[in-house]
Structures are given as C-alpha cells and as structure tokens.
mmCIF file of C-alpha atoms and ligand atoms in Angstrom:
data_model
loop_
_atom_site.group_PDB
_atom_site.id
_atom_site.type_symbol
_atom_site.label_atom_id
_atom_site.label_comp_id
_atom_site.label_asym_id
_atom_site.label_seq_id
_atom_site.Cartn_x
_atom_site.Cartn_y
_atom_site.Cartn_z
ATOM 1 C CA MET U 19 -0.050 -0.017 0.004
ATOM 2 C CA SER U 20 1.433 3.139 -0.844
ATOM 3 C CA ARG U 21 1.671 6.460 1.268
ATOM 4 C CA GLN U 22 -1.781 7.989 1.153
ATOM 5 C CA LYS U 23 -1.950 11.452 -0.264
ATOM 6 C CA VAL U 24 -3.159 14.008 2.790
ATOM 7 C CA ILE U 25 -3.602 17.558 2.019
ATOM 8 C CA LEU U 26 -3.357 20.101 5.051
ATOM 9 C CA SER U 27 -5.652 22.267 3.214
ATOM 10 C CA LYS U 28 -4.761 26.029 2.976
ATOM 11 C CA ASP U 29 -7.538 26.833 0.455
ATOM 12 C CA PHE U 30 -10.148 24.213 0.688
ATOM 13 C CA ALA U 31 -12.221 24.931 -2.487
ATOM 14 C CA LYS U 32 -9.129 24.889 -4.593
ATOM 15 C CA ASP U 33 -7.361 21.821 -2.977
ATOM 16 C CA LEU U 34 -10.790 19.895 -3.303
ATOM 17 C CA GLN U 35 -11.172 20.989 -6.991
ATOM 18 C CA GLU U 36 -7.429 20.073 -7.760
ATOM 19 C CA ALA U 37 -8.048 16.511 -5.991
ATOM 20 C CA ILE U 38 -10.974 15.657 -7.989
ATOM 21 C CA ASN U 39 -9.498 17.094 -11.160
ATOM 22 C CA THR U 40 -6.386 14.623 -10.700
ATOM 23 C CA GLN U 41 -8.903 11.626 -10.603
ATOM 24 C CA SER U 42 -10.166 10.266 -13.988
ATOM 25 C CA TYR U 43 -13.508 9.547 -13.445
ATOM 26 C CA ASP U 44 -16.844 9.543 -15.372
ATOM 27 C CA LYS U 45 -19.343 10.259 -12.688
ATOM 28 C CA LEU U 46 -19.102 12.163 -9.462
ATOM 29 C CA PHE U 47 -20.989 11.252 -6.124
ATOM 30 C CA VAL U 48 -20.792 12.782 -2.779
ATOM 31 C CA LEU U 49 -21.645 10.794 0.452
ATOM 32 C CA THR U 50 -22.976 12.718 3.545
ATOM 33 C CA ASP U 51 -24.950 12.318 6.622
ATOM 34 C CA GLU U 52 -28.164 14.353 7.767
ATOM 35 C CA GLN U 53 -25.740 16.491 9.669
ATOM 36 C CA THR U 54 -22.950 17.307 7.190
ATOM 37 C CA HIS U 55 -25.256 17.676 4.510
ATOM 38 C CA GLU U 56 -27.030 20.399 5.915
ATOM 39 C CA PHE U 57 -23.641 22.157 7.541
ATOM 40 C CA CYS U 58 -20.651 21.033 5.596
ATOM 41 C CA GLN U 59 -21.960 20.385 2.097
ATOM 42 C CA PRO U 60 -22.943 23.880 1.378
ATOM 43 C CA SER U 61 -19.417 25.138 1.500
ATOM 44 C CA ILE U 62 -18.337 22.807 -1.469
ATOM 45 C CA GLN U 63 -21.947 23.164 -3.286
ATOM 46 C CA ASN U 64 -20.658 25.306 -6.110
ATOM 47 C CA ILE U 65 -17.910 22.839 -6.577
ATOM 48 C CA LEU U 66 -20.219 19.845 -6.725
ATOM 49 C CA ASP U 67 -22.773 21.523 -8.980
ATOM 50 C CA GLU U 68 -20.095 22.408 -11.558
ATOM 51 C CA LEU U 69 -19.060 18.707 -11.602
ATOM 52 C CA GLU U 70 -22.575 17.653 -11.722
ATOM 53 C CA ALA U 71 -22.073 15.537 -8.286
ATOM 54 C CA GLN U 72 -24.998 13.669 -7.249
ATOM 55 C CA SER U 73 -25.604 13.378 -3.304
ATOM 56 C CA ILE U 74 -26.330 10.362 -1.288
ATOM 57 C CA THR U 75 -27.070 11.302 2.597
ATOM 58 C CA ILE U 76 -27.505 8.686 5.276
ATOM 59 C CA GLY U 77 -28.383 8.970 8.811
ATOM 60 C CA SER U 78 -26.189 10.506 11.394
ATOM 61 C CA THR U 79 -24.331 8.844 14.170
ATOM 62 C CA ASP U 80 -22.698 5.413 14.568
ATOM 63 C CA LEU U 81 -26.126 3.799 15.037
ATOM 64 C CA ASN U 82 -26.404 4.212 11.157
ATOM 65 C CA LYS U 83 -22.882 2.767 10.383
ATOM 66 C CA ASN U 84 -24.626 -0.420 9.354
ATOM 67 C CA LEU U 85 -25.717 -3.000 6.526
ATOM 68 C CA ASP U 86 -28.989 -1.027 5.575
ATOM 69 C CA SER U 87 -26.931 2.318 4.968
ATOM 70 C CA LEU U 88 -24.090 0.619 3.336
ATOM 71 C CA ALA U 89 -27.086 -0.993 0.748
ATOM 72 C CA LYS U 90 -28.572 2.412 0.635
ATOM 73 C CA VAL U 91 -25.249 3.859 -0.757
ATOM 74 C CA TRP U 92 -24.606 0.730 -3.154
ATOM 75 C CA THR U 93 -28.295 1.160 -4.311
ATOM 76 C CA GLU U 94 -28.000 4.693 -5.041
ATOM 77 C CA LEU U 95 -24.572 4.632 -6.671
ATOM 78 C CA GLY U 96 -26.180 1.857 -8.968
ATOM 79 C CA ALA U 97 -29.547 3.681 -9.650
ATOM 80 C CA ASN U 98 -27.597 6.714 -10.718
ATOM 81 C CA GLY U 99 -25.271 5.187 -13.267
ATOM 82 C CA ALA U 100 -21.881 4.886 -11.203
ATOM 83 C CA SER U 101 -19.661 2.569 -12.843
ATOM 84 C CA ARG U 102 -16.063 1.330 -11.883
ATOM 85 C CA GLN U 103 -14.849 4.888 -13.094
ATOM 86 C CA SER U 104 -17.021 6.652 -10.890
ATOM 87 C CA LEU U 105 -15.329 8.675 -7.898
ATOM 88 C CA LEU U 106 -17.084 9.116 -4.409
ATOM 89 C CA ILE U 107 -16.293 12.090 -2.164
ATOM 90 C CA ASN U 108 -16.841 11.097 1.546
ATOM 91 C CA LEU U 109 -17.752 14.396 3.729
ATOM 92 C CA GLY U 110 -18.269 13.690 7.246
ATOM 93 C CA GLY U 111 -16.903 12.140 10.564
ATOM 94 C CA GLY U 112 -15.492 8.629 10.966
ATOM 95 C CA MET U 113 -18.956 7.082 10.275
ATOM 96 C CA ILE U 114 -19.068 8.326 6.856
ATOM 97 C CA THR U 115 -15.203 7.882 6.086
ATOM 98 C CA ASP U 116 -15.246 4.508 7.216
ATOM 99 C CA LEU U 117 -18.695 3.352 5.561
ATOM 100 C CA GLY U 118 -18.218 5.450 2.556
ATOM 101 C CA GLY U 119 -14.685 3.823 2.187
ATOM 102 C CA PHE U 120 -16.306 0.606 2.556
ATOM 103 C CA ALA U 121 -19.098 1.183 0.089
ATOM 104 C CA ALA U 122 -16.559 2.746 -2.573
ATOM 105 C CA SER U 123 -14.107 -0.350 -1.905
ATOM 106 C CA THR U 124 -16.784 -2.895 -2.723
ATOM 107 C CA PHE U 125 -18.988 -1.455 -5.261
ATOM 108 C CA LYS U 126 -18.342 -3.115 -8.716
ATOM 109 C CA ARG U 127 -15.061 -4.564 -6.961
ATOM 110 C CA GLY U 128 -13.944 -1.109 -5.865
ATOM 111 C CA ILE U 129 -14.092 2.392 -6.975
ATOM 112 C CA LYS U 130 -11.858 5.435 -6.014
ATOM 113 C CA TYR U 131 -12.754 7.887 -3.149
ATOM 114 C CA ILE U 132 -11.424 10.868 -1.612
ATOM 115 C CA ASN U 133 -12.238 11.541 2.384
ATOM 116 C CA VAL U 134 -13.030 14.986 3.600
ATOM 117 C CA PRO U 135 -13.228 14.329 7.206
ATOM 118 C CA THR U 136 -15.387 16.892 9.366
ATOM 119 C CA THR U 137 -14.586 16.142 12.787
ATOM 120 C CA LEU U 138 -11.201 16.147 14.923
ATOM 121 C CA LEU U 139 -11.541 12.277 15.255
ATOM 122 C CA SER U 140 -11.911 11.789 11.716
ATOM 123 C CA MET U 141 -9.303 14.403 10.811
ATOM 124 C CA VAL U 142 -6.483 12.883 12.944
ATOM 125 C CA ASP U 143 -7.549 9.319 12.778
ATOM 126 C CA ALA U 144 -10.544 7.601 11.019
ATOM 127 C CA SER U 145 -10.014 9.231 7.719
ATOM 128 C CA VAL U 146 -6.446 8.293 7.575
ATOM 129 C CA GLY U 147 -4.705 4.725 6.889
ATOM 130 C CA GLY U 148 -7.390 3.130 4.892
ATOM 131 C CA LYS U 149 -9.454 1.004 7.529
ATOM 132 C CA THR U 150 -12.932 0.820 6.317
ATOM 133 C CA GLY U 151 -16.139 -0.881 7.315
ATOM 134 C CA ILE U 152 -19.122 -0.954 8.942
ATOM 135 C CA ASN U 153 -20.781 -2.379 12.299
ATOM 136 C CA PHE U 154 -22.297 -5.759 12.302
ATOM 137 C CA ASN U 155 -23.946 -8.152 14.729
ATOM 138 C CA GLY U 156 -23.879 -5.870 17.529
ATOM 139 C CA LEU U 157 -19.609 -5.552 16.739
ATOM 140 C CA LYS U 158 -18.195 -2.340 16.069
ATOM 141 C CA ASN U 159 -16.103 -2.115 12.788
ATOM 142 C CA GLU U 160 -16.897 -5.925 12.395
ATOM 143 C CA VAL U 161 -16.794 -6.142 8.522
ATOM 144 C CA GLY U 162 -14.805 -4.231 6.518
ATOM 145 C CA VAL U 163 -11.458 -3.849 4.441
ATOM 146 C CA PHE U 164 -8.180 -1.930 4.308
ATOM 147 C CA ASN U 165 -8.459 0.298 1.220
ATOM 148 C CA PRO U 166 -7.053 3.790 1.545
ATOM 149 C CA ALA U 167 -8.595 6.757 0.196
ATOM 150 C CA SER U 168 -6.983 8.482 -3.166
ATOM 151 C CA VAL U 169 -6.657 11.628 -1.320
ATOM 152 C CA VAL U 170 -7.667 12.977 2.057
ATOM 153 C CA ILE U 171 -8.339 16.580 2.527
ATOM 154 C CA ILE U 172 -8.049 18.190 5.802
ATOM 155 C CA GLU U 173 -9.779 21.429 6.073
ATOM 156 C CA THR U 174 -9.073 22.673 9.837
ATOM 157 C CA ASP U 175 -11.608 25.252 9.525
ATOM 158 C CA PHE U 176 -14.518 22.572 10.080
ATOM 159 C CA LEU U 177 -13.113 22.236 13.661
ATOM 160 C CA ARG U 178 -14.711 25.516 14.690
ATOM 161 C CA THR U 179 -18.141 24.044 13.915
ATOM 162 C CA LEU U 180 -17.705 21.351 16.541
ATOM 163 C CA ASN U 181 -18.624 21.502 20.384
ATOM 164 C CA ARG U 182 -16.022 20.952 23.077
ATOM 165 C CA GLN U 183 -16.991 17.336 23.550
ATOM 166 C CA ASN U 184 -16.213 16.472 20.073
ATOM 167 C CA LEU U 185 -13.115 18.671 20.147
ATOM 168 C CA LEU U 186 -12.057 16.647 22.993
ATOM 169 C CA SER U 187 -12.920 13.256 21.795
ATOM 170 C CA GLY U 188 -10.603 13.799 18.811
ATOM 171 C CA TYR U 189 -8.070 15.292 21.089
ATOM 172 C CA GLY U 190 -7.965 11.981 22.779
ATOM 173 C CA GLU U 191 -6.418 10.255 19.609
ATOM 174 C CA MET U 192 -3.949 13.336 19.451
ATOM 175 C CA ILE U 193 -2.829 12.731 23.055
ATOM 176 C CA LYS U 194 -2.141 9.196 22.064
ATOM 177 C CA HIS U 195 -0.377 10.225 19.093
ATOM 178 C CA GLY U 196 1.865 12.454 21.260
ATOM 179 C CA LEU U 197 2.610 9.570 23.561
ATOM 180 C CA ILE U 198 3.681 7.091 21.263
ATOM 181 C CA SER U 199 5.887 9.640 19.069
ATOM 182 C CA ASN U 200 8.000 12.172 21.143
ATOM 183 C CA GLN U 201 8.533 14.012 24.268
ATOM 184 C CA LYS U 202 8.104 17.541 22.293
ATOM 185 C CA HIS U 203 4.755 16.926 20.794
ATOM 186 C CA TRP U 204 3.487 15.075 23.829
ATOM 187 C CA ALA U 205 4.423 18.114 26.011
ATOM 188 C CA GLU U 206 2.628 20.681 23.639
ATOM 189 C CA LEU U 207 -0.541 18.880 23.710
ATOM 190 C CA LEU U 208 -0.742 18.706 27.747
ATOM 191 C CA GLN U 209 -0.486 22.716 27.537
ATOM 192 C CA PHE U 210 -3.553 23.101 25.370
ATOM 193 C CA ASP U 211 -5.951 24.703 27.234
ATOM 194 C CA PHE U 212 -9.590 23.887 26.340
ATOM 195 C CA GLU U 213 -11.021 27.016 28.290
ATOM 196 C CA ASN U 214 -9.521 29.037 25.834
ATOM 197 C CA PRO U 215 -8.803 27.128 22.646
ATOM 198 C CA GLU U 216 -6.443 28.726 20.231
ATOM 199 C CA TYR U 217 -7.434 27.342 16.752
ATOM 200 C CA ASP U 218 -4.629 28.183 14.995
ATOM 201 C CA HIS U 219 -2.537 26.419 17.399
ATOM 202 C CA LEU U 220 -4.623 23.410 17.149
ATOM 203 C CA LYS U 221 -4.706 23.234 13.538
ATOM 204 C CA GLN U 222 -0.902 23.257 13.544
ATOM 205 C CA MET U 223 -0.818 20.160 16.141
ATOM 206 C CA VAL U 224 -3.617 18.419 13.854
ATOM 207 C CA GLY U 225 -0.822 18.534 11.100
ATOM 208 C CA VAL U 226 1.782 17.060 13.590
ATOM 209 C CA SER U 227 -0.596 14.369 14.820
ATOM 210 C CA VAL U 228 -1.722 13.128 11.459
ATOM 211 C CA ALA U 229 1.968 13.032 10.110
ATOM 212 C CA VAL U 230 2.395 10.544 13.241
ATOM 213 C CA LYS U 231 -0.304 8.372 12.122
ATOM 214 C CA GLU U 232 0.779 8.707 8.348
ATOM 215 C CA ASP U 233 4.244 7.449 9.479
ATOM 216 C CA ILE U 234 3.426 4.302 11.205
ATOM 217 C CA VAL U 235 0.682 3.275 8.717
ATOM 218 C CA GLU U 236 3.155 3.501 6.055
ATOM 219 C CA LYS U 237 5.524 1.079 7.684
ATOM 220 C CA ASP U 238 2.776 -1.404 8.577
ATOM 221 C CA PRO U 239 -0.414 -0.740 6.436
ATOM 222 C CA PHE U 240 -2.034 -3.991 7.660
ATOM 223 C CA GLU U 241 -1.517 -3.990 11.305
ATOM 224 C CA GLN U 242 1.010 -6.825 11.274
ATOM 225 C CA ASN U 243 3.292 -5.128 13.846
ATOM 226 C CA ILE U 244 4.007 -1.256 14.510
ATOM 227 C CA ARG U 245 0.565 -0.066 13.659
ATOM 228 C CA LYS U 246 -0.542 -1.796 16.687
ATOM 229 C CA ALA U 247 1.050 1.404 18.602
ATOM 230 C CA LEU U 248 -2.177 2.955 17.321
ATOM 231 C CA ASN U 249 -4.004 0.783 19.442
ATOM 232 C CA PHE U 250 -2.692 2.205 22.572
ATOM 233 C CA GLY U 251 -5.047 2.823 25.305
ATOM 234 C CA HIS U 252 -7.914 0.953 22.801
ATOM 235 C CA THR U 253 -7.676 -2.294 24.661
ATOM 236 C CA VAL U 254 -9.453 -0.905 27.865
ATOM 237 C CA GLY U 255 -10.744 2.222 25.749
ATOM 238 C CA HIS U 256 -13.151 -0.162 23.831
ATOM 239 C CA ALA U 257 -14.394 -2.003 26.918
ATOM 240 C CA PHE U 258 -15.280 1.395 28.664
ATOM 241 C CA GLU U 259 -16.926 2.487 25.270
ATOM 242 C CA SER U 260 -18.878 -1.038 25.103
ATOM 243 C CA LEU U 261 -19.907 -0.759 28.574
ATOM 244 C CA SER U 262 -21.081 2.631 28.297
ATOM 245 C CA PHE U 263 -23.432 1.365 25.637
ATOM 246 C CA ILE U 264 -24.534 -1.728 27.143
ATOM 247 C CA GLU U 265 -25.385 0.387 30.341
ATOM 248 C CA ASP U 266 -27.152 2.996 28.180
ATOM 249 C CA ARG U 267 -24.507 5.806 29.413
ATOM 250 C CA PRO U 268 -22.717 6.279 25.846
ATOM 251 C CA VAL U 269 -19.463 7.916 25.700
ATOM 252 C CA LEU U 270 -17.508 9.613 22.869
ATOM 253 C CA HIS U 271 -14.792 7.157 21.660
ATOM 254 C CA GLY U 272 -12.132 9.529 22.363
ATOM 255 C CA TYR U 273 -12.979 9.792 26.028
ATOM 256 C CA ALA U 274 -13.126 6.363 26.153
ATOM 257 C CA VAL U 275 -9.601 6.004 24.991
ATOM 258 C CA ALA U 276 -8.453 8.890 27.152
ATOM 259 C CA TRP U 277 -9.536 6.867 30.286
ATOM 260 C CA GLY U 278 -8.340 3.744 28.552
ATOM 261 C CA MET U 279 -4.778 5.513 28.403
ATOM 262 C CA VAL U 280 -5.165 6.248 31.991
ATOM 263 C CA CYS U 281 -4.947 2.415 32.637
ATOM 264 C CA GLU U 282 -2.469 1.397 30.088
ATOM 265 C CA LEU U 283 0.167 4.002 31.132
ATOM 266 C CA TYR U 284 -0.190 2.407 34.817
ATOM 267 C CA MET U 285 0.123 -1.092 33.043
ATOM 268 C CA SER U 286 3.069 0.506 31.146
ATOM 269 C CA ALA U 287 4.692 2.021 34.285
ATOM 270 C CA VAL U 288 4.279 -1.418 36.321
ATOM 271 C CA ASN U 289 5.211 -3.920 33.474
ATOM 272 C CA VAL U 290 7.814 -2.155 31.373
ATOM 273 C CA GLY U 291 8.949 0.971 33.612
ATOM 274 C CA PHE U 292 7.266 4.031 31.967
ATOM 275 C CA PRO U 293 8.405 6.945 34.076
ATOM 276 C CA GLN U 294 6.147 7.889 36.988
ATOM 277 C CA ASP U 295 6.352 11.675 36.347
ATOM 278 C CA LYS U 296 5.001 11.537 32.710
ATOM 279 C CA LEU U 297 2.326 9.085 34.064
ATOM 280 C CA ARG U 298 1.298 11.546 36.743
ATOM 281 C CA GLN U 299 1.127 14.592 34.186
ATOM 282 C CA THR U 300 -0.622 12.702 31.707
ATOM 283 C CA VAL U 301 -3.191 11.374 34.240
ATOM 284 C CA ALA U 302 -3.681 14.932 35.537
ATOM 285 C CA TYR U 303 -4.413 16.405 32.494
ATOM 286 C CA ILE U 304 -6.932 13.624 31.393
ATOM 287 C CA LYS U 305 -8.540 13.882 34.611
ATOM 288 C CA GLU U 306 -9.173 17.561 34.173
ATOM 289 C CA ASN U 307 -10.395 17.904 30.905
ATOM 290 C CA TYR U 308 -12.172 14.414 30.397
ATOM 291 C CA GLY U 309 -13.566 13.878 33.747
ATOM 292 C CA SER U 310 -14.072 9.933 34.526
ATOM 293 C CA PHE U 311 -16.029 7.020 33.595
ATOM 294 C CA PRO U 312 -17.492 5.814 36.872
ATOM 295 C CA ILE U 313 -16.854 2.230 37.555
ATOM 296 C CA ASP U 314 -16.980 0.127 40.851
ATOM 297 C CA CYS U 315 -15.446 -3.387 41.533
ATOM 298 C CA LYS U 316 -18.498 -5.008 40.355
ATOM 299 C CA LYS U 317 -17.574 -4.182 36.898
ATOM 300 C CA TYR U 318 -14.158 -5.451 36.758
ATOM 301 C CA ASP U 319 -15.363 -9.050 35.580
ATOM 302 C CA GLN U 320 -17.690 -7.368 32.975
ATOM 303 C CA LEU U 321 -14.661 -5.373 31.695
ATOM 304 C CA TYR U 322 -12.451 -8.049 31.677
ATOM 305 C CA ASP U 323 -14.639 -10.059 29.506
ATOM 306 C CA LEU U 324 -15.229 -7.435 27.075
ATOM 307 C CA MET U 325 -11.664 -7.132 26.779
ATOM 308 C CA LYS U 326 -11.245 -10.909 25.997
ATOM 309 C CA HIS U 327 -13.450 -10.424 22.912
ATOM 310 C CA ASP U 328 -11.442 -7.649 21.373
ATOM 311 C CA LYS U 329 -10.548 -8.483 18.070
ATOM 312 C CA LYS U 330 -7.137 -7.655 18.319
ATOM 313 C CA ASN U 331 -6.571 -10.618 20.596
ATOM 314 C CA VAL U 332 -5.206 -13.851 19.201
ATOM 315 C CA GLY U 333 -6.259 -17.059 20.614
ATOM 316 C CA GLY U 334 -8.290 -15.473 23.397
ATOM 317 C CA VAL U 335 -5.100 -13.440 24.885
ATOM 318 C CA ILE U 336 -5.805 -10.055 25.627
ATOM 319 C CA ASN U 337 -3.304 -7.908 23.776
ATOM 320 C CA PHE U 338 -1.764 -4.872 25.052
ATOM 321 C CA THR U 339 0.334 -2.135 23.320
ATOM 322 C CA LEU U 340 2.378 -0.567 26.269
ATOM 323 C CA LEU U 341 5.205 2.383 26.376
ATOM 324 C CA LYS U 342 8.408 1.961 28.119
ATOM 325 C CA ASP U 343 8.880 5.719 27.569
ATOM 326 C CA ILE U 344 7.145 8.382 25.190
ATOM 327 C CA GLY U 345 7.935 6.973 21.675
ATOM 328 C CA ASP U 346 9.137 3.822 23.199
ATOM 329 C CA ILE U 347 6.378 1.402 21.849
ATOM 330 C CA GLN U 348 6.246 -1.962 23.348
ATOM 331 C CA ILE U 349 3.724 -4.278 21.099
ATOM 332 C CA ASN U 350 2.033 -7.695 21.984
ATOM 333 C CA GLN U 351 2.143 -7.240 25.955
ATOM 334 C CA THR U 352 -0.124 -9.692 27.718
ATOM 335 C CA ALA U 353 -1.029 -9.091 31.777
ATOM 336 C CA SER U 354 -2.701 -11.511 34.134
ATOM 337 C CA LYS U 355 -6.562 -10.947 35.362
ATOM 338 C CA GLU U 356 -5.290 -9.855 38.789
ATOM 339 C CA SER U 357 -2.997 -7.285 37.414
ATOM 340 C CA ILE U 358 -5.606 -6.053 35.016
ATOM 341 C CA PHE U 359 -7.722 -5.799 38.122
ATOM 342 C CA GLU U 360 -5.135 -3.729 40.045
ATOM 343 C CA MET U 361 -4.802 -1.526 37.094
ATOM 344 C CA PHE U 362 -8.806 -0.787 37.497
ATOM 345 C CA ASP U 363 -8.156 -0.110 41.080
ATOM 346 C CA PHE U 364 -5.304 2.468 40.076
ATOM 347 C CA TYR U 365 -7.825 4.076 37.659
ATOM 348 C CA ARG U 366 -10.444 4.317 40.406
ATOM 349 C CA GLU U 367 -8.027 5.534 42.773
ATOM 350 C CA CYS U 368 -6.745 8.338 40.566
ATOM 351 C CA MET U 369 -10.173 9.460 39.390
ATOM 352 C CA GLY U 370 -11.357 9.683 43.047
ATOM 353 C CA LEU U 371 -14.122 6.954 42.335
HETATM 354 N N1 LIG G 21 -7.593 3.776 14.466
HETATM 355 C C1 LIG G 21 -6.264 2.916 14.389
HETATM 356 C C2 LIG G 21 -5.617 2.683 13.230
HETATM 357 O O1 LIG G 21 -6.109 3.273 12.063
HETATM 358 O O2 LIG G 21 -4.974 1.615 13.118
#
C-alpha cells in the first residue's frame, strides 16, 4: 500500500477541486450524513454543482454505520449510473469515511474515493490509514477492508463547528499520537487549554498528529506489527466504550480512549517501566479535561470479559500495546487477570471513584 496523499488544506475549495481534477472518473458522487449534508456540504456546493455531482445522504451517528446504510449507498450508486470509473467523496466524520470507504471499496469491486473529514476524530484518525467498514451483529467495525482513500483533504476550519465534547474526543487520539511519538509533541499537547482554545495552534498540532499516524501506517499498513502502536489505550478504552453502550450511558470514543490510556499508562509503568512523572502529568490532564467514567469493583469481571472479546486478541489472550517511555513502543504485551484488576483499582483511585 503506497503512502496515502493527505493534504492539510490552505485553500479548501481550490484543494478539493484539484484533488478531484487529478482523478480520472466518469461520474462524481458525494456521501454525507444528515448533519454534514446540512452544515458542511454547502461550503462545496458550487464545486459539486459545476461537476454535476450527485448527493447520497444517510442517517447520522454510529447507529447508522450498518448494512442498511451501506445497501442504500450501493443502491443509489447503481441507480444513478455509477461505474467502476466513478468517484465518491466522503464528507463527514468517522462514520461516513469508514462506511463510504467500504462502500467505494466494494462497489463493482472497487471505485476510487476521497475523504474530507469534518470532525477532529476523523481528521487525525479515521479518515487516514485505509481502515474502512461497518458495525455488524452488534460489533463495532466487524466487517470491512483495508483500502486507502486516493486523497484525504483536511480542512481544519470545520473544527470551529465542533462543540467542546467532540473536540476533546478527537483530542484523545491526538494525546495518544503524542505518547507514541515524541516528548516535544506530547508536552505541547498537555499545554493546550480547552477553556480558551487557540484554533491556529490546534490546527498546527493536527498537522503533526496526522503525520505521526501517516508514518506508522506507511511502515505497517495492515497492522502486522508497529501499527499496533495506534491501539495504545484502546484495549481498555473499547471495553469502557462497550460498557457505556450496554449500560445506556454512552461516551464518545476519544473519551473512552483517554480513560483507557490512564489504565494502560499505569500498566506500562508497572510492566515495562514507563516514567512515573509522565504518568502523573498525563493522568492529571485527562482527569481535568475528560472527567471520569464511573466504575466500581463489581464491573471488573464484565470489563475483563469485554477485553477478552476484542478483535485484536489472538487465541483469546488480551493484547496490549504498552510504552516503556514516550515513543518507546512495546507491542504484543499480555497481563494477568489479577494485574488487570489492579490497573482498574489504580484508575478508580486516581479518578477519585
Ligand atoms: N485507528 C487505529 C488505526 O487506524 O490503526
């Protein structure tokens, strides 16, 4: 898989037009959800009109990242004359770039697609790296393929449309990129003040964050080894996220990852020697900005079972990515049930639960 072209846009209309023009295609389609159709598509409507693009819109939120929405996209592509030479633009958050990427990858055995992420989470994570798919049988991203977009265009002006919760959700993945890359980036991330967000500074850090992911994906596009670094915080984070849905107290993905990182940094300190001072600083920042996901010790078994069913595991053994230090990545780590329960004790203690 070659390095995906990621454009940090300075002039969105021009960059999008150029990205479309460099593809050879017969018909152009744009996929949005109800939200991005209303709030984001107008900013590119004149380009879409000029190129006679046809719109496909599906329901918003992760609940619509399913087979019915996928079938709707395939059906509308087919009904409107899409061929193997057609081009799809995915304009939205991770739900749209994942589902649209999968629809494009499978329609007539694959058409080209361009991602235009509109949330911070999709800018720094979902839209980059070629993971596509849908939820199935109650499991997140259960069906999908690795297939990168031809181009990803990041228009950071969309960030101004996001509320603080959605900014923080994406920022959770950025903190992860800081931890798995280098001290300088990690330190600047922990200084960002969400009470007075400086958008220009955030935009500059988005560029650094995306580059961290691009470098890793280029080395290991199919997650055989070092791409597992991107799973840091996710072994526990996915369990928190699943529990939040089971108990009908849903949390945003990046929040679950942030709390997962609190746990996995502790395990990193105990198992592979991650420095205590950096553990304390990261935990304090997460606690201050993300609050906590309340659990008591009666939830430990359920969280453990959820972790055992994670699709990253091999042979039912829970797989962790840990850090010996910032940027010093230790993949394929395991831990006993007892030490996982101790990790939950630490999480509750430092979160004041
Ligand atoms: N979201 C993790 C990855 O793209 O590998």
